[in-house]
Short mmCIF file of C-alpha atoms in Angstrom, two decimals:
data_model
loop_
_atom_site.label_atom_id
_atom_site.label_comp_id
_atom_site.label_asym_id
_atom_site.label_seq_id
_atom_site.Cartn_x
_atom_site.Cartn_y
_atom_site.Cartn_z
CA UNK W 1 0.00 0.00 0.00
CA UNK W 2 2.86 2.38 0.78
CA UNK W 3 4.44 1.59 -2.53
CA UNK W 4 1.25 2.33 -4.41
CA UNK W 5 0.96 5.66 -2.62
CA UNK W 6 4.55 6.63 -3.30
CA UNK W 7 4.97 5.46 -6.89
CA UNK W 8 3.02 7.21 -9.61
CA UNK W 9 2.67 4.06 -11.77
CA UNK W 10 3.96 0.53 -12.17
CA UNK W 11 4.87 -1.27 -15.37
CA UNK W 12 1.93 -3.13 -16.85
CA UNK W 13 -0.69 -1.37 -14.83
CA UNK W 14 -3.07 1.08 -16.42
CA UNK W 15 -2.49 4.63 -15.05
CA UNK W 16 -6.15 5.26 -14.28
CA UNK W 17 -6.57 1.96 -12.45
CA UNK W 18 -3.40 2.57 -10.46
CA UNK W 19 -4.50 6.08 -9.58
CA UNK W 20 -7.90 4.83 -8.44
CA UNK W 21 -6.37 2.19 -6.24
CA UNK W 22 -3.88 4.67 -4.80
CA UNK W 23 -6.69 7.12 -4.03
CA UNK W 24 -8.76 4.50 -2.23
CA UNK W 25 -5.80 3.13 -0.31
CA UNK W 26 -4.45 6.58 0.69
CA UNK W 27 -7.85 7.89 1.75
CA UNK W 28 -8.74 4.81 3.71
CA UNK W 29 -7.22 5.97 7.01
CA UNK W 30 -9.07 9.33 6.87
CA UNK W 31 -12.30 7.58 6.05
CA UNK W 32 -11.72 5.16 8.88
CA UNK W 33 -11.31 7.99 11.49
CA UNK W 34 -14.06 10.30 10.20
CA UNK W 35 -16.96 8.83 12.30
CA UNK W 36 -14.88 9.13 15.47
CA UNK W 37 -14.07 12.78 14.69
CA UNK W 38 -17.74 13.53 14.03
CA UNK W 39 -18.73 11.94 17.33
CA UNK W 40 -16.13 14.02 19.16
CA UNK W 41 -17.46 17.23 17.59
CA UNK W 42 -21.03 16.27 18.43
CA UNK W 43 -20.08 15.49 22.02
CA UNK W 44 -18.25 18.82 22.32
CA UNK W 45 -21.24 20.74 20.93
CA UNK W 46 -23.60 18.93 23.27
CA UNK W 47 -21.38 19.73 26.25
CA UNK W 48 -21.22 23.41 25.24
CA UNK W 49 -25.00 23.60 24.83
CA UNK W 50 -25.51 21.88 28.17
CA UNK W 51 -23.12 24.34 29.83
CA UNK W 52 -24.95 27.29 28.25
CA UNK W 53 -28.31 25.95 29.43
CA UNK W 54 -26.91 25.43 32.92
CA UNK W 55 -25.49 28.98 32.98
CA UNK W 56 -28.80 30.45 31.79
CA UNK W 57 -30.75 28.40 34.34
CA UNK W 58 -28.39 29.48 37.11
CA UNK W 59 -28.74 33.14 36.06
CA UNK W 60 -32.52 32.80 35.96
CA UNK W 61 -32.54 31.15 39.39
CA UNK W 62 -30.26 33.88 40.79
CA UNK W 63 -32.53 36.58 39.34
CA UNK W 64 -35.55 34.90 40.91
CA UNK W 65 -33.79 34.72 44.26
CA UNK W 66 -32.50 38.31 44.02
CA UNK W 67 -35.01 40.59 42.24
CA UNK W 68 -32.51 43.45 42.60
CA UNK W 69 -29.98 41.72 40.32
CA UNK W 70 -31.09 43.92 37.42
CA UNK W 71 -29.79 47.06 39.18
CA UNK W 72 -28.36 49.54 38.35
CA UNK W 73 -29.86 49.27 34.84
CA UNK W 74 -31.91 52.32 33.88
CA UNK W 75 -34.94 50.28 32.84
CA UNK W 76 -34.82 48.37 36.11
CA UNK W 77 -34.62 51.62 38.09
CA UNK W 78 -37.62 53.06 36.27
CA UNK W 79 -39.65 49.89 36.82
CA UNK W 80 -38.77 49.75 40.53
CA UNK W 81 -39.50 53.46 40.96
CA UNK W 82 -42.94 53.02 39.41
CA UNK W 83 -43.73 50.02 41.61
CA UNK W 84 -42.45 51.83 44.71
CA UNK W 85 -44.46 54.97 43.89
CA UNK W 86 -47.67 52.92 43.70
CA UNK W 87 -46.80 51.10 46.92
CA UNK W 88 -45.99 54.32 48.77
CA UNK W 89 -49.14 56.10 47.60
CA UNK W 90 -51.31 53.20 48.79
CA UNK W 91 -49.36 52.97 52.07
CA UNK W 92 -49.79 56.67 52.80
CA UNK W 93 -53.53 56.58 52.11
CA UNK W 94 -54.27 53.33 53.93
CA UNK W 95 -51.70 53.78 56.71
CA UNK W 96 -52.79 57.36 57.36
CA UNK W 97 -56.42 56.27 57.66
CA UNK W 98 -55.53 53.43 60.04
CA UNK W 99 -53.46 55.72 62.27
CA UNK W 100 -56.17 58.41 62.20
CA UNK W 101 -58.77 55.93 63.43
CA UNK W 102 -56.40 54.51 66.05
CA UNK W 103 -55.62 57.98 67.46
CA UNK W 104 -59.06 59.48 66.95
CA UNK W 105 -59.86 59.48 70.66
CA UNK W 106 -56.43 60.69 71.76
CA UNK W 107 -56.59 63.54 74.27
CA UNK W 108 -54.04 65.50 72.25
CA UNK W 109 -56.12 65.50 69.05
CA UNK W 110 -57.74 68.96 69.52
CA UNK W 111 -54.40 70.42 70.60
CA UNK W 112 -52.59 68.91 67.60
CA UNK W 113 -55.16 70.23 65.14
CA UNK W 114 -55.03 73.72 66.62
CA UNK W 115 -51.24 73.83 66.71
CA UNK W 116 -50.77 72.43 63.20
CA UNK W 117 -53.33 74.80 61.70
CA UNK W 118 -51.47 77.72 63.22
CA UNK W 119 -48.09 76.48 61.99
CA UNK W 120 -49.26 75.57 58.50
CA UNK W 121 -51.12 78.83 58.07
CA UNK W 122 -48.17 80.87 59.32
CA UNK W 123 -45.40 79.11 57.38
CA UNK W 124 -47.12 77.91 54.19
CA UNK W 125 -50.43 79.69 54.04
CA UNK W 126 -52.40 76.46 54.18
CA UNK W 127 -56.13 76.56 54.71
CA UNK W 128 -57.45 73.17 55.81
CA UNK W 129 -60.37 71.80 57.77
CA UNK W 130 -59.89 69.97 61.07
CA UNK W 131 -60.39 66.55 59.48
CA UNK W 132 -57.89 67.34 56.69
CA UNK W 133 -55.30 68.54 59.22
CA UNK W 134 -55.70 65.40 61.32
CA UNK W 135 -55.47 63.17 58.24
CA UNK W 136 -52.32 64.98 57.12
CA UNK W 137 -50.83 64.65 60.60
CA UNK W 138 -51.37 60.88 60.59
CA UNK W 139 -50.07 60.46 57.03
CA UNK W 140 -46.83 62.12 58.07
CA UNK W 141 -46.04 59.08 60.25
CA UNK W 142 -46.04 56.91 57.11
CA UNK W 143 -43.97 59.46 55.16
CA UNK W 144 -41.45 59.62 58.02
CA UNK W 145 -41.22 55.82 58.08
CA UNK W 146 -40.51 55.76 54.32
CA UNK W 147 -37.69 58.29 54.68
CA UNK W 148 -36.21 56.50 57.69
CA UNK W 149 -36.36 53.06 56.05
CA UNK W 150 -34.75 54.38 52.86
CA UNK W 151 -31.88 55.84 54.87
CA UNK W 152 -31.39 52.64 56.86
CA UNK W 153 -31.08 50.55 53.68
CA UNK W 154 -27.97 52.55 52.72
CA UNK W 155 -26.08 51.72 55.94
CA UNK W 156 -24.87 48.17 55.00
CA UNK W 157 -23.14 49.53 51.89
CA UNK W 158 -21.47 52.29 53.89
CA UNK W 159 -20.26 49.92 56.62
CA UNK W 160 -19.30 47.09 54.28
CA UNK W 161 -21.65 44.62 55.93
CA UNK W 162 -22.36 41.36 54.10
CA UNK W 163 -22.00 40.83 50.35
CA UNK W 164 -20.77 44.06 48.76
CA UNK W 165 -22.77 43.77 45.53
CA UNK W 166 -26.03 43.00 47.32
CA UNK W 167 -25.41 45.75 49.89
CA UNK W 168 -24.98 48.34 47.14
CA UNK W 169 -28.09 47.12 45.32
CA UNK W 170 -29.96 47.41 48.61
CA UNK W 171 -28.67 50.97 48.97
CA UNK W 172 -29.89 51.79 45.47
CA UNK W 173 -33.32 50.42 46.36
CA UNK W 174 -33.43 52.55 49.51
CA UNK W 175 -32.51 55.68 47.56
CA UNK W 176 -35.12 54.86 44.91
CA UNK W 177 -37.82 54.94 47.59
CA UNK W 178 -37.11 58.66 47.91
CA UNK W 179 -37.37 59.12 44.14
CA UNK W 180 -40.66 57.23 44.19
CA UNK W 181 -42.13 59.33 46.99
CA UNK W 182 -40.97 62.60 45.45
CA UNK W 183 -42.34 61.63 42.03
CA UNK W 184 -45.68 60.61 43.56
CA UNK W 185 -45.96 63.77 45.66
CA UNK W 186 -44.98 65.98 42.70
CA UNK W 187 -47.63 64.38 40.47
CA UNK W 188 -50.25 64.65 43.21
CA UNK W 189 -49.43 68.31 43.90
CA UNK W 190 -49.47 69.26 40.22
CA UNK W 191 -52.81 67.50 39.77
CA UNK W 192 -54.32 69.27 42.79
CA UNK W 193 -52.99 72.66 41.69
CA UNK W 194 -53.74 72.60 37.95
CA UNK W 195 -56.67 70.16 37.66
CA UNK W 196 -58.74 70.22 40.86
CA UNK W 197 -57.49 73.65 42.03
CA UNK W 198 -57.55 72.61 45.69
CA UNK W 199 -53.88 72.35 46.68
CA UNK W 200 -53.58 73.74 50.23
CA UNK W 201 -51.32 76.78 50.15
CA UNK W 202 -51.56 77.11 46.38
CA UNK W 203 -48.56 78.22 44.33
CA UNK W 204 -46.35 78.88 47.36
CA UNK W 205 -46.66 75.29 48.56
CA UNK W 206 -46.20 73.94 45.02
CA UNK W 207 -42.90 75.82 44.60
CA UNK W 208 -41.78 74.75 48.06
CA UNK W 209 -42.42 71.07 47.27
CA UNK W 210 -40.78 71.26 43.85
CA UNK W 211 -37.73 72.85 45.44
CA UNK W 212 -37.36 69.74 47.63
CA UNK W 213 -38.41 67.00 45.21
CA UNK W 214 -36.36 68.07 42.19
CA UNK W 215 -33.01 66.82 43.48
CA UNK W 216 -33.85 63.15 43.83
CA UNK W 217 -35.84 63.08 40.58
CA UNK W 218 -33.02 64.72 38.59
CA UNK W 219 -29.92 63.24 40.19
CA UNK W 220 -30.54 59.83 41.77
CA UNK W 221 -31.05 57.69 38.63
CA UNK W 222 -27.81 58.75 36.89
CA UNK W 223 -25.87 58.57 40.16
CA UNK W 224 -27.21 55.06 40.80
CA UNK W 225 -26.16 54.16 37.27
CA UNK W 226 -22.59 55.50 37.44
CA UNK W 227 -21.78 56.33 41.08
CA UNK W 228 -23.67 53.76 43.13
CA UNK W 229 -20.47 52.92 45.06
CA UNK W 230 -19.37 56.53 45.54
CA UNK W 231 -19.22 57.14 49.28
CA UNK W 232 -20.06 60.84 49.03
CA UNK W 233 -23.26 59.95 47.18
CA UNK W 234 -24.16 57.21 49.68
CA UNK W 235 -23.42 59.38 52.73
CA UNK W 236 -25.49 62.25 51.35
CA UNK W 237 -28.43 59.99 50.57
CA UNK W 238 -28.33 58.37 54.00
CA UNK W 239 -28.02 61.76 55.74
CA UNK W 240 -30.90 63.42 53.93
CA UNK W 241 -33.32 60.51 54.11
CA UNK W 242 -32.42 59.30 57.60
CA UNK W 243 -32.39 62.77 59.12
CA UNK W 244 -35.61 63.65 57.30
CA UNK W 245 -37.40 60.60 58.66
CA UNK W 246 -36.07 61.16 62.16
CA UNK W 247 -37.13 64.80 62.26
CA UNK W 248 -40.61 63.96 60.96
CA UNK W 249 -41.10 61.48 63.80
CA UNK W 250 -39.73 63.95 66.35
CA UNK W 251 -42.06 66.65 65.06
CA UNK W 252 -45.06 64.34 65.17
CA UNK W 253 -44.35 63.07 68.66
CA UNK W 254 -43.71 66.58 69.96
CA UNK W 255 -47.15 67.61 68.70
CA UNK W 256 -48.70 65.06 71.06
CA UNK W 257 -46.99 66.51 74.14
CA UNK W 258 -48.80 68.69 76.65
CA UNK W 259 -46.53 71.70 77.09
CA UNK W 260 -48.41 72.80 80.21
CA UNK W 261 -46.64 70.05 82.16
CA UNK W 262 -42.99 70.31 83.17
CA UNK W 263 -42.18 66.77 82.04
CA UNK W 264 -43.58 67.16 78.52
CA UNK W 265 -42.01 70.59 78.22
CA UNK W 266 -38.57 69.18 79.10
CA UNK W 267 -39.05 66.33 76.61
CA UNK W 268 -40.11 68.83 73.96
CA UNK W 269 -37.02 70.97 74.49
CA UNK W 270 -34.72 67.94 74.31
CA UNK W 271 -36.31 66.69 71.09
CA UNK W 272 -36.19 70.09 69.45
CA UNK W 273 -32.52 70.64 70.32
CA UNK W 274 -31.65 67.14 69.01
CA UNK W 275 -33.66 67.73 65.87
CA UNK W 276 -31.97 71.06 65.15
CA UNK W 277 -28.49 69.59 65.76
CA UNK W 278 -29.10 66.67 63.38
CA UNK W 279 -30.61 68.86 60.68
CA UNK W 280 -27.79 71.41 60.96
CA UNK W 281 -25.21 68.67 60.50
CA UNK W 282 -26.91 66.81 57.65
CA UNK W 283 -28.24 69.87 55.79
CA UNK W 284 -25.25 72.20 56.17
CA UNK W 285 -22.08 70.87 57.80
CA UNK W 286 -22.04 67.56 55.90
CA UNK W 287 -24.15 68.59 52.92
CA UNK W 288 -21.71 71.18 51.55
CA UNK W 289 -18.50 69.06 51.52
CA UNK W 290 -20.31 65.94 50.29
CA UNK W 291 -21.87 67.92 47.45
CA UNK W 292 -18.44 69.26 46.52
CA UNK W 293 -16.88 65.77 46.52
CA UNK W 294 -19.64 64.30 44.34
CA UNK W 295 -19.49 67.18 41.84
CA UNK W 296 -15.68 67.02 41.71
CA UNK W 297 -15.83 63.30 40.93
CA UNK W 298 -18.35 63.83 38.13
CA UNK W 299 -16.26 66.66 36.66
CA UNK W 300 -13.04 64.65 36.87
CA UNK W 301 -14.71 61.71 35.09
CA UNK W 302 -15.83 63.96 32.26
CA UNK W 303 -19.52 63.42 33.13
CA UNK W 304 -20.36 67.01 32.28
CA UNK W 305 -24.11 66.46 32.01
CA UNK W 306 -24.28 64.89 35.48
CA UNK W 307 -22.04 67.68 36.77
CA UNK W 308 -24.29 70.40 35.34
CA UNK W 309 -27.49 68.78 36.60
CA UNK W 310 -25.83 68.24 39.97
CA UNK W 311 -24.82 71.88 40.33
CA UNK W 312 -28.40 73.02 39.70
CA UNK W 313 -30.12 70.29 41.76
CA UNK W 314 -27.77 70.49 44.74
CA UNK W 315 -27.89 74.27 44.67
CA UNK W 316 -31.69 74.32 44.75
CA UNK W 317 -31.67 71.77 47.56
CA UNK W 318 -29.31 74.07 49.45
CA UNK W 319 -31.90 76.84 49.09
CA UNK W 320 -34.54 74.48 50.50
CA UNK W 321 -32.28 73.71 53.46
CA UNK W 322 -31.78 77.44 54.06
CA UNK W 323 -35.56 77.91 54.20
CA UNK W 324 -36.11 74.88 56.44
CA UNK W 325 -33.55 75.40 59.21
CA UNK W 326 -34.79 78.77 60.55
CA UNK W 327 -38.28 77.35 61.08
CA UNK W 328 -36.81 74.50 63.13
CA UNK W 329 -34.77 76.90 65.23
#
């Protein structure tokens, strides 16, 4: 066989017949190994497909176990914000009604209504009935809880507790609760002002609310997308939400106190001093340097759009803080 492969022709053998035999003999080894090679390729393809299916199944199982795995994608943030806004709106309405019924017979109810009507009329020009004031007072407990919970969800990422990726996704979720509430309250206020024409306080209250809500709506989604692990961003979010929730609860509890008694008066003074100290730190002493660090990072990264939006949003929020602190003092 080797001879027939090596020699072009032999004496007495027709060239075509010799060539045919040489072709068959020389190709025989390749033909003999071809089925084995095909089986190896098929086995390799099957193993690759099985691995891909296993990877996809594992990813799908991980997504089912961790619904926050889609963060910080923009579409995921928008979907979560929408779901949170619906949840918060229902919670405020239902929770406020439940608290109002539970505290309806409280001895401090007439005092709270009188005091809140005076404060709201003096500071914001609100004109509300007794039932509306009491309902608003009870809804503020739910709003305070939302702010406080959102701030608490940021703490694991700041302290490095547990899995880092999950902790930062949890922080993003907590910050998105503020976006959801601000978006819901903005839509509700605009509807009441332009459609039903019954927003308490009118244009003054609308501008005051927009001054507060604009920062989270404008800045949180891009910061979650690009700076979710930036400590200045996380500290600022935790400070503003946590301090906001704390001060709401302090304000609500202080409204229930009877200032004609020495004990309640002392408690009131302690709460007010603590509230002012926390708000001064989070809204001025920490707010200014943290804002500078976040803006410097965005500018250094060449994120000029985020930098520009941040300058406007953080500046307007600083104006809101300047209006808020004197009333607390």
